[in-house]
Short mmCIF file of C-alpha atoms and ligand atoms in Angstrom, two decimals:
data_model
loop_
_atom_site.label_atom_id
_atom_site.label_comp_id
_atom_site.label_asym_id
_atom_site.label_seq_id
_atom_site.Cartn_x
_atom_site.Cartn_y
_atom_site.Cartn_z
CA UNK A 1 23.10 -12.80 -42.62
CA UNK A 2 24.15 -11.91 -46.14
CA UNK A 3 25.67 -9.35 -48.57
CA UNK A 4 23.01 -8.77 -51.09
CA UNK A 5 23.16 -6.67 -54.39
CA UNK A 6 19.86 -5.46 -55.75
CA UNK A 7 20.00 -4.53 -59.41
CA UNK A 8 17.20 -2.27 -60.31
CA UNK A 9 15.90 0.07 -57.61
CA UNK A 10 12.51 0.85 -58.84
CA UNK A 11 9.13 -0.37 -57.45
CA UNK A 12 9.94 -4.06 -56.69
CA UNK A 13 13.83 -3.45 -56.06
CA UNK A 14 12.97 -0.66 -53.58
CA UNK A 15 10.41 -2.53 -51.70
CA UNK A 16 12.68 -5.61 -51.60
CA UNK A 17 15.53 -3.65 -50.19
CA UNK A 18 13.33 -2.14 -47.33
CA UNK A 19 12.03 -5.44 -46.30
CA UNK A 20 15.46 -7.17 -46.38
CA UNK A 21 16.48 -4.28 -44.22
CA UNK A 22 13.59 -5.21 -41.84
CA UNK A 23 15.18 -8.67 -41.41
CA UNK A 24 18.15 -6.96 -39.79
CA UNK A 25 21.87 -7.89 -40.33
CA UNK A 26 21.93 -8.01 -44.14
CA UNK A 27 24.36 -5.78 -45.92
CA UNK A 28 22.71 -4.15 -48.89
CA UNK A 29 24.20 -2.75 -52.14
CA UNK A 30 21.75 -0.90 -54.28
CA UNK A 31 22.67 -0.96 -57.99
CA UNK A 32 21.12 1.86 -59.96
CA UNK A 33 21.73 3.69 -63.29
CA UNK A 34 21.78 7.04 -61.70
CA UNK A 35 23.04 8.41 -58.34
CA UNK A 36 20.42 8.16 -55.69
CA UNK A 37 20.21 10.52 -52.63
CA UNK A 38 18.24 7.95 -50.61
CA UNK A 39 15.49 5.33 -50.77
CA UNK A 40 12.36 5.84 -48.72
CA UNK A 41 9.55 3.13 -48.94
CA UNK A 42 6.09 3.82 -47.47
CA UNK A 43 5.01 0.25 -46.38
CA UNK A 44 1.64 -0.60 -44.90
CA UNK A 45 3.47 -0.90 -41.49
CA UNK A 46 5.04 2.62 -41.89
CA UNK A 47 7.94 4.28 -43.65
CA UNK A 48 11.25 2.60 -44.01
CA UNK A 49 14.38 4.65 -44.92
CA UNK A 50 16.83 2.25 -46.49
CA UNK A 51 20.51 2.54 -45.24
CA UNK A 52 22.55 1.01 -47.95
CA UNK A 53 25.44 1.81 -50.27
CA UNK A 54 24.53 2.88 -53.91
CA UNK A 55 26.64 1.97 -56.73
CA UNK A 56 26.06 3.13 -60.31
CA UNK A 57 28.76 1.59 -62.20
CA UNK A 58 29.12 -2.24 -62.72
CA UNK A 59 32.95 -1.82 -62.40
CA UNK A 60 32.19 -0.94 -58.68
CA UNK A 61 30.70 -4.33 -58.11
CA UNK A 62 32.40 -6.72 -55.59
CA UNK A 63 31.62 -10.18 -54.57
CA UNK A 64 28.29 -10.85 -52.85
CA UNK A 65 26.28 -13.73 -51.45
CA UNK A 66 23.18 -12.93 -53.42
CA UNK A 67 22.18 -10.83 -56.38
CA UNK A 68 18.46 -9.88 -56.78
CA UNK A 69 17.63 -8.44 -60.18
CA UNK A 70 14.44 -6.41 -60.17
CA UNK A 71 14.66 -4.51 -63.63
CA UNK A 72 12.02 -4.85 -66.09
CA UNK A 73 12.33 -7.86 -68.58
CA UNK A 74 13.35 -5.61 -71.29
CA UNK A 75 16.28 -4.35 -69.33
CA UNK A 76 18.00 -7.69 -68.71
CA UNK A 77 21.01 -7.06 -71.04
CA UNK A 78 21.90 -3.95 -69.00
CA UNK A 79 21.19 -5.69 -65.66
CA UNK A 80 23.53 -8.57 -66.72
CA UNK A 81 26.46 -6.09 -66.82
CA UNK A 82 26.51 -6.39 -62.99
CA UNK A 83 26.77 -9.96 -62.85
CA UNK A 84 30.35 -10.76 -63.81
CA UNK A 85 31.79 -9.22 -60.83
CA UNK A 86 28.93 -9.92 -58.40
CA UNK A 87 28.92 -13.59 -59.33
CA UNK A 88 32.65 -14.23 -59.53
CA UNK A 89 32.31 -16.60 -56.44
CA UNK A 90 29.24 -18.23 -57.92
CA UNK A 91 26.59 -16.12 -56.12
CA UNK A 92 23.01 -17.10 -56.98
CA UNK A 93 20.91 -14.64 -59.04
CA UNK A 94 17.37 -14.31 -57.98
CA UNK A 95 15.26 -12.87 -60.80
CA UNK A 96 12.22 -10.94 -59.43
CA UNK A 97 10.40 -10.30 -62.66
CA UNK A 98 7.11 -11.19 -64.38
CA UNK A 99 6.66 -13.74 -66.95
CA UNK A 100 7.67 -17.35 -67.22
CA UNK A 101 11.02 -17.23 -68.74
CA UNK A 102 13.25 -15.96 -65.93
CA UNK A 103 15.97 -18.59 -66.51
CA UNK A 104 15.78 -18.21 -70.29
CA UNK A 105 16.33 -14.48 -70.11
CA UNK A 106 19.48 -15.02 -67.98
CA UNK A 107 20.90 -18.08 -69.72
CA UNK A 108 23.15 -15.95 -71.87
CA UNK A 109 24.77 -14.31 -68.95
CA UNK A 110 24.89 -16.66 -66.02
CA UNK A 111 25.13 -20.46 -65.45
CA UNK A 112 21.50 -21.60 -65.46
CA UNK A 113 21.78 -23.48 -62.14
CA UNK A 114 22.67 -20.29 -60.42
CA UNK A 115 19.46 -18.51 -61.56
CA UNK A 116 16.55 -18.61 -59.16
CA UNK A 117 13.21 -17.48 -60.73
CA UNK A 118 10.99 -15.47 -58.35
CA UNK A 119 7.27 -14.84 -58.71
CA UNK A 120 6.45 -11.37 -57.30
CA UNK A 121 2.89 -10.53 -56.19
CA UNK A 122 2.98 -7.08 -54.45
CA UNK A 123 1.09 -3.91 -55.22
CA UNK A 124 3.81 -1.40 -55.30
CA UNK A 125 4.70 1.72 -57.38
CA UNK A 126 7.59 3.93 -57.86
CA UNK A 127 6.37 7.50 -57.07
CA UNK A 128 9.63 9.20 -57.91
CA UNK A 129 13.21 8.28 -57.99
CA UNK A 130 14.13 6.91 -54.59
CA UNK A 131 10.46 7.02 -53.40
CA UNK A 132 8.33 3.81 -53.41
CA UNK A 133 4.86 3.14 -52.05
CA UNK A 134 3.90 -0.46 -51.20
CA UNK A 135 0.14 -0.79 -50.86
CA UNK A 136 -0.15 -4.54 -49.61
CA UNK A 137 1.71 -7.65 -48.58
CA UNK A 138 4.71 -8.73 -50.66
CA UNK A 139 4.19 -12.44 -51.77
CA UNK A 140 7.37 -14.09 -53.09
CA UNK A 141 7.20 -17.66 -54.45
CA UNK A 142 10.36 -19.55 -55.51
CA UNK A 143 10.87 -23.26 -56.64
CA UNK A 144 11.26 -25.71 -53.80
CA UNK A 145 14.98 -26.44 -53.94
CA UNK A 146 18.02 -25.64 -51.59
CA UNK A 147 18.57 -22.38 -53.38
CA UNK A 148 14.82 -21.52 -53.06
CA UNK A 149 14.89 -22.37 -49.37
CA UNK A 150 18.00 -20.18 -48.75
CA UNK A 151 16.25 -17.28 -50.51
CA UNK A 152 13.14 -17.68 -48.36
CA UNK A 153 15.38 -17.58 -45.17
CA UNK A 154 16.72 -14.15 -46.16
CA UNK A 155 13.25 -12.74 -45.42
CA UNK A 156 12.79 -14.42 -42.05
CA UNK A 157 11.33 -11.93 -39.62
CA UNK A 158 9.95 -9.61 -42.19
CA UNK A 159 6.44 -9.04 -43.42
CA UNK A 160 7.06 -10.67 -46.63
CA UNK A 161 5.09 -13.86 -47.45
CA UNK A 162 8.00 -15.87 -48.94
CA UNK A 163 7.63 -19.50 -49.78
CA UNK A 164 9.26 -22.29 -51.65
CA UNK A 165 6.51 -24.09 -53.61
CA UNK A 166 6.73 -27.49 -55.34
CA UNK A 167 4.79 -26.57 -58.50
CA UNK A 168 6.36 -23.29 -59.28
CA UNK A 169 5.49 -23.79 -62.95
CA UNK A 170 1.81 -23.41 -62.22
CA UNK A 171 2.47 -20.46 -59.97
CA UNK A 172 4.12 -18.42 -62.63
CA UNK A 173 1.61 -19.34 -65.33
CA UNK A 174 -1.34 -18.53 -63.05
CA UNK A 175 0.30 -14.97 -62.55
CA UNK A 176 0.70 -14.74 -66.30
CA UNK A 177 -3.02 -15.36 -66.70
CA UNK A 178 -3.45 -12.23 -64.56
CA UNK A 179 -0.79 -10.25 -66.33
CA UNK A 180 -1.64 -11.23 -69.85
CA UNK A 181 -5.03 -9.29 -69.79
CA UNK A 182 -3.42 -6.27 -68.49
CA UNK A 183 -2.29 -5.55 -72.09
CA UNK A 184 -5.73 -4.23 -72.81
CA UNK A 185 -5.54 -1.34 -70.42
CA UNK A 186 -2.12 -0.53 -71.73
CA UNK A 187 -3.31 -0.48 -75.23
CA UNK A 188 -6.16 1.89 -74.57
CA UNK A 189 -4.23 3.99 -72.09
CA UNK A 190 -7.04 3.54 -69.48
CA UNK A 191 -6.73 2.01 -65.92
CA UNK A 192 -8.02 -1.25 -64.89
CA UNK A 193 -11.71 -0.36 -64.75
CA UNK A 194 -11.80 -0.46 -68.54
CA UNK A 195 -12.08 -4.28 -68.37
CA UNK A 196 -15.52 -4.07 -66.64
CA UNK A 197 -17.11 -3.21 -69.99
CA UNK A 198 -18.78 -6.25 -71.67
CA UNK A 199 -16.76 -6.24 -74.94
CA UNK A 200 -13.35 -5.65 -73.30
CA UNK A 201 -14.28 -8.34 -70.76
CA UNK A 202 -14.87 -10.78 -73.68
CA UNK A 203 -11.57 -9.84 -75.18
CA UNK A 204 -9.82 -10.33 -71.85
CA UNK A 205 -11.38 -13.78 -71.64
CA UNK A 206 -9.88 -14.81 -74.88
CA UNK A 207 -6.54 -13.54 -73.96
CA UNK A 208 -6.53 -15.38 -70.68
CA UNK A 209 -7.95 -18.52 -72.15
CA UNK A 210 -5.11 -18.59 -74.86
CA UNK A 211 -2.63 -18.15 -72.00
CA UNK A 212 -4.29 -21.12 -69.92
CA UNK A 213 -4.14 -23.32 -72.93
CA UNK A 214 -0.41 -22.64 -73.57
CA UNK A 215 0.13 -23.08 -69.84
CA UNK A 216 -1.49 -26.48 -69.79
CA UNK A 217 0.60 -27.56 -72.83
CA UNK A 218 3.80 -26.50 -70.91
CA UNK A 219 2.62 -28.67 -67.97
CA UNK A 220 0.98 -26.16 -65.58
CA UNK A 221 -2.00 -27.28 -63.55
CA UNK A 222 -4.73 -24.64 -63.85
CA UNK A 223 -8.46 -25.11 -63.02
CA UNK A 224 -10.87 -25.35 -65.86
CA UNK A 225 -12.52 -21.97 -65.20
CA UNK A 226 -9.32 -20.11 -64.57
CA UNK A 227 -10.12 -17.33 -67.15
CA UNK A 228 -13.42 -16.60 -65.47
CA UNK A 229 -11.86 -16.42 -62.08
CA UNK A 230 -9.03 -14.24 -63.27
CA UNK A 231 -11.45 -11.82 -65.02
CA UNK A 232 -13.78 -11.62 -62.03
CA UNK A 233 -10.78 -10.66 -59.69
CA UNK A 234 -9.58 -8.11 -62.26
CA UNK A 235 -13.04 -6.56 -62.42
CA UNK A 236 -13.14 -6.44 -58.58
CA UNK A 237 -9.85 -4.49 -58.43
CA UNK A 238 -9.91 -0.72 -57.87
CA UNK A 239 -11.02 0.86 -61.24
CA UNK A 240 -8.18 3.41 -61.03
CA UNK A 241 -5.42 0.71 -60.68
CA UNK A 242 -2.57 1.24 -63.17
CA UNK A 243 -0.71 -1.75 -64.15
CA UNK A 244 3.10 -1.55 -64.80
CA UNK A 245 2.66 -1.94 -68.71
CA UNK A 246 0.31 1.00 -68.58
CA UNK A 247 2.61 2.97 -66.40
CA UNK A 248 5.68 2.31 -68.72
CA UNK A 249 3.52 3.36 -71.63
CA UNK A 250 2.37 6.56 -70.08
CA UNK A 251 6.07 7.41 -69.25
CA UNK A 252 7.20 6.69 -72.71
CA UNK A 253 9.36 3.62 -71.67
CA UNK A 254 9.49 0.29 -73.50
CA UNK A 255 6.81 -2.26 -72.30
CA UNK A 256 7.17 -5.87 -71.21
CA UNK A 257 5.03 -7.04 -74.13
CA UNK A 258 7.29 -10.06 -75.11
CA UNK A 259 7.47 -11.23 -71.54
CA UNK A 260 3.74 -11.10 -70.94
CA UNK A 261 2.09 -11.66 -74.13
CA UNK A 262 4.80 -12.47 -76.77
CA UNK A 263 5.69 -15.51 -74.89
CA UNK A 264 2.06 -16.88 -75.08
CA UNK A 265 2.24 -16.52 -78.95
CA UNK A 266 5.69 -18.03 -79.21
CA UNK A 267 4.99 -21.07 -77.03
CA UNK A 268 1.60 -21.34 -78.58
CA UNK A 269 3.27 -21.76 -81.92
CA UNK A 270 5.53 -24.45 -80.34
CA UNK A 271 2.50 -26.50 -79.25
CA UNK A 272 0.38 -25.60 -82.37
CA UNK A 273 -2.21 -23.67 -80.20
CA UNK A 274 -3.70 -20.71 -81.92
CA UNK A 275 -3.36 -17.34 -80.03
CA UNK A 276 -5.09 -14.80 -82.08
CA UNK A 277 -6.04 -12.47 -79.31
CA UNK A 278 -2.46 -12.32 -77.94
CA UNK A 279 -0.99 -12.07 -81.49
CA UNK A 280 -3.20 -8.98 -82.17
CA UNK A 281 -2.36 -7.42 -78.89
CA UNK A 282 1.47 -7.88 -79.43
CA UNK A 283 1.23 -6.54 -82.99
CA UNK A 284 -0.68 -3.49 -81.95
CA UNK A 285 1.69 -2.86 -78.92
CA UNK A 286 4.78 -3.29 -80.98
CA UNK A 287 3.59 -0.82 -83.65
CA UNK A 288 2.96 1.80 -80.89
CA UNK A 289 5.87 1.60 -78.49
CA UNK A 290 9.68 1.58 -78.87
CA UNK A 291 11.33 -1.82 -78.47
CA UNK A 292 13.31 -2.43 -75.20
N1 LIG B 301 5.43 -2.95 -59.73
C1 LIG B 301 4.76 -4.03 -59.45
O1 LIG B 301 3.70 -3.74 -58.76
C2 LIG B 301 5.13 -5.34 -59.80
C3 LIG B 301 4.55 -6.40 -59.14
C4 LIG B 301 4.95 -7.65 -59.57
C5 LIG B 301 5.89 -7.87 -60.50
N2 LIG B 301 6.56 -6.79 -61.09
C6 LIG B 301 7.58 -7.05 -62.13
O2 LIG B 301 8.79 -6.83 -61.43
C7 LIG B 301 9.76 -6.43 -62.33
C8 LIG B 301 10.35 -5.03 -62.01
O3 LIG B 301 9.18 -4.05 -62.07
P1 LIG B 301 9.13 -2.65 -61.32
O4 LIG B 301 7.78 -2.26 -61.32
O5 LIG B 301 9.95 -2.78 -60.10
O6 LIG B 301 9.95 -1.84 -62.37
P2 LIG B 301 10.41 -0.25 -62.21
O7 LIG B 301 9.83 0.32 -61.07
O8 LIG B 301 10.46 0.30 -63.62
O9 LIG B 301 11.99 -0.43 -61.82
C9 LIG B 301 12.91 -1.03 -62.62
C10 LIG B 301 14.28 -0.41 -62.17
O10 LIG B 301 15.24 -1.10 -62.84
C11 LIG B 301 16.34 0.02 -63.19
N3 LIG B 301 17.18 -0.43 -64.12
C12 LIG B 301 17.02 -0.82 -65.53
N4 LIG B 301 18.25 -1.16 -66.00
C13 LIG B 301 19.10 -1.15 -65.14
C14 LIG B 301 20.58 -1.47 -65.10
N5 LIG B 301 21.20 -1.80 -66.24
N6 LIG B 301 21.23 -1.22 -63.83
C15 LIG B 301 20.58 -0.95 -62.78
N7 LIG B 301 19.29 -0.55 -62.78
C16 LIG B 301 18.45 -0.70 -63.88
C17 LIG B 301 15.48 1.23 -63.65
O11 LIG B 301 16.29 2.30 -63.58
P3 LIG B 301 15.71 3.75 -64.08
O12 LIG B 301 15.20 4.50 -62.76
O13 LIG B 301 17.03 4.41 -64.60
O14 LIG B 301 14.71 3.55 -65.14
C18 LIG B 301 14.26 1.15 -62.53
O15 LIG B 301 14.78 1.75 -61.54
C19 LIG B 301 8.97 -6.38 -63.73
O16 LIG B 301 9.30 -7.57 -64.38
C20 LIG B 301 7.60 -6.34 -63.20
O17 LIG B 301 6.76 -6.72 -64.33
C21 LIG B 301 6.26 -5.51 -60.80
#
């Protein structure tokens, strides 16, 4: 059993806390920017009220066995303010964020070998401060190393599908193929169903194909028709689903445009792969929303 700090108690941080509590025996510290009167998570198996200490000031941090960061990618600098004290004894930092640059984002703040990238696949939303709704199973994938196996062990006995996988690179790039096309919905301020239109579907295919080309250049193994598979899955999703980039835009927050599309443009340039659809999406989004 472990003493675990969760930095960022929104959708992913909230459900992670609830499911770690399900494991039994862990001591949880919730690290938030504002005081919280409680954390209630509606899971598919019923409600969980999280019983944990809440801290709001990084100077209150004390040593822990694990840190799990579940802020948005654009909030990494703020999240890193918690790490000096939490990691004084070398505690590992699991990064539960989208994108493919988990280690790069934290490299300025913590020794790279202590950073564990985590691919999160879980339909979950923050309904209000301290109130989270989990709509389906939480899947967590980590690299297959001793730190990854220790992380998976923390979730033993819970409903989380946690696994250490040998080809983590392909897993995160495949997830980015899904996330990359989500920018369209956020640009036009319409839920997921907008991608069912023929013209929007064509643009989505271009965005995903560019992502897949860059992914392969980075060493990811993706099937030839991955873009068609991803688009078909997205068109089959409930038409009223709201992705987190759209939710951020609607709430007037920054968006994870660099972590989800900017990275495709940047790494495309590195490999001399043209990414015009992603470049346009990034330019449009950056012109419309505040930078994080
Ligand atoms: N939601 C999903 O379904 C889902 C699924 C898979 C992956 N992801 C990824 O998981 C990551 C987290 O997303 P999310 O949906 O959980 O975001 P979220 O609901 O916006 O939660 C992020 C939380 O981080 C907090 N935070 C920001 N800076 C902080 C700091 N310096 N110290 C403490 N807390 C801080 C925010 O606090 P405030 O309340 O003050 O804003 C917020 O509560 C993202 O990379 C996202 O793309 C999300």
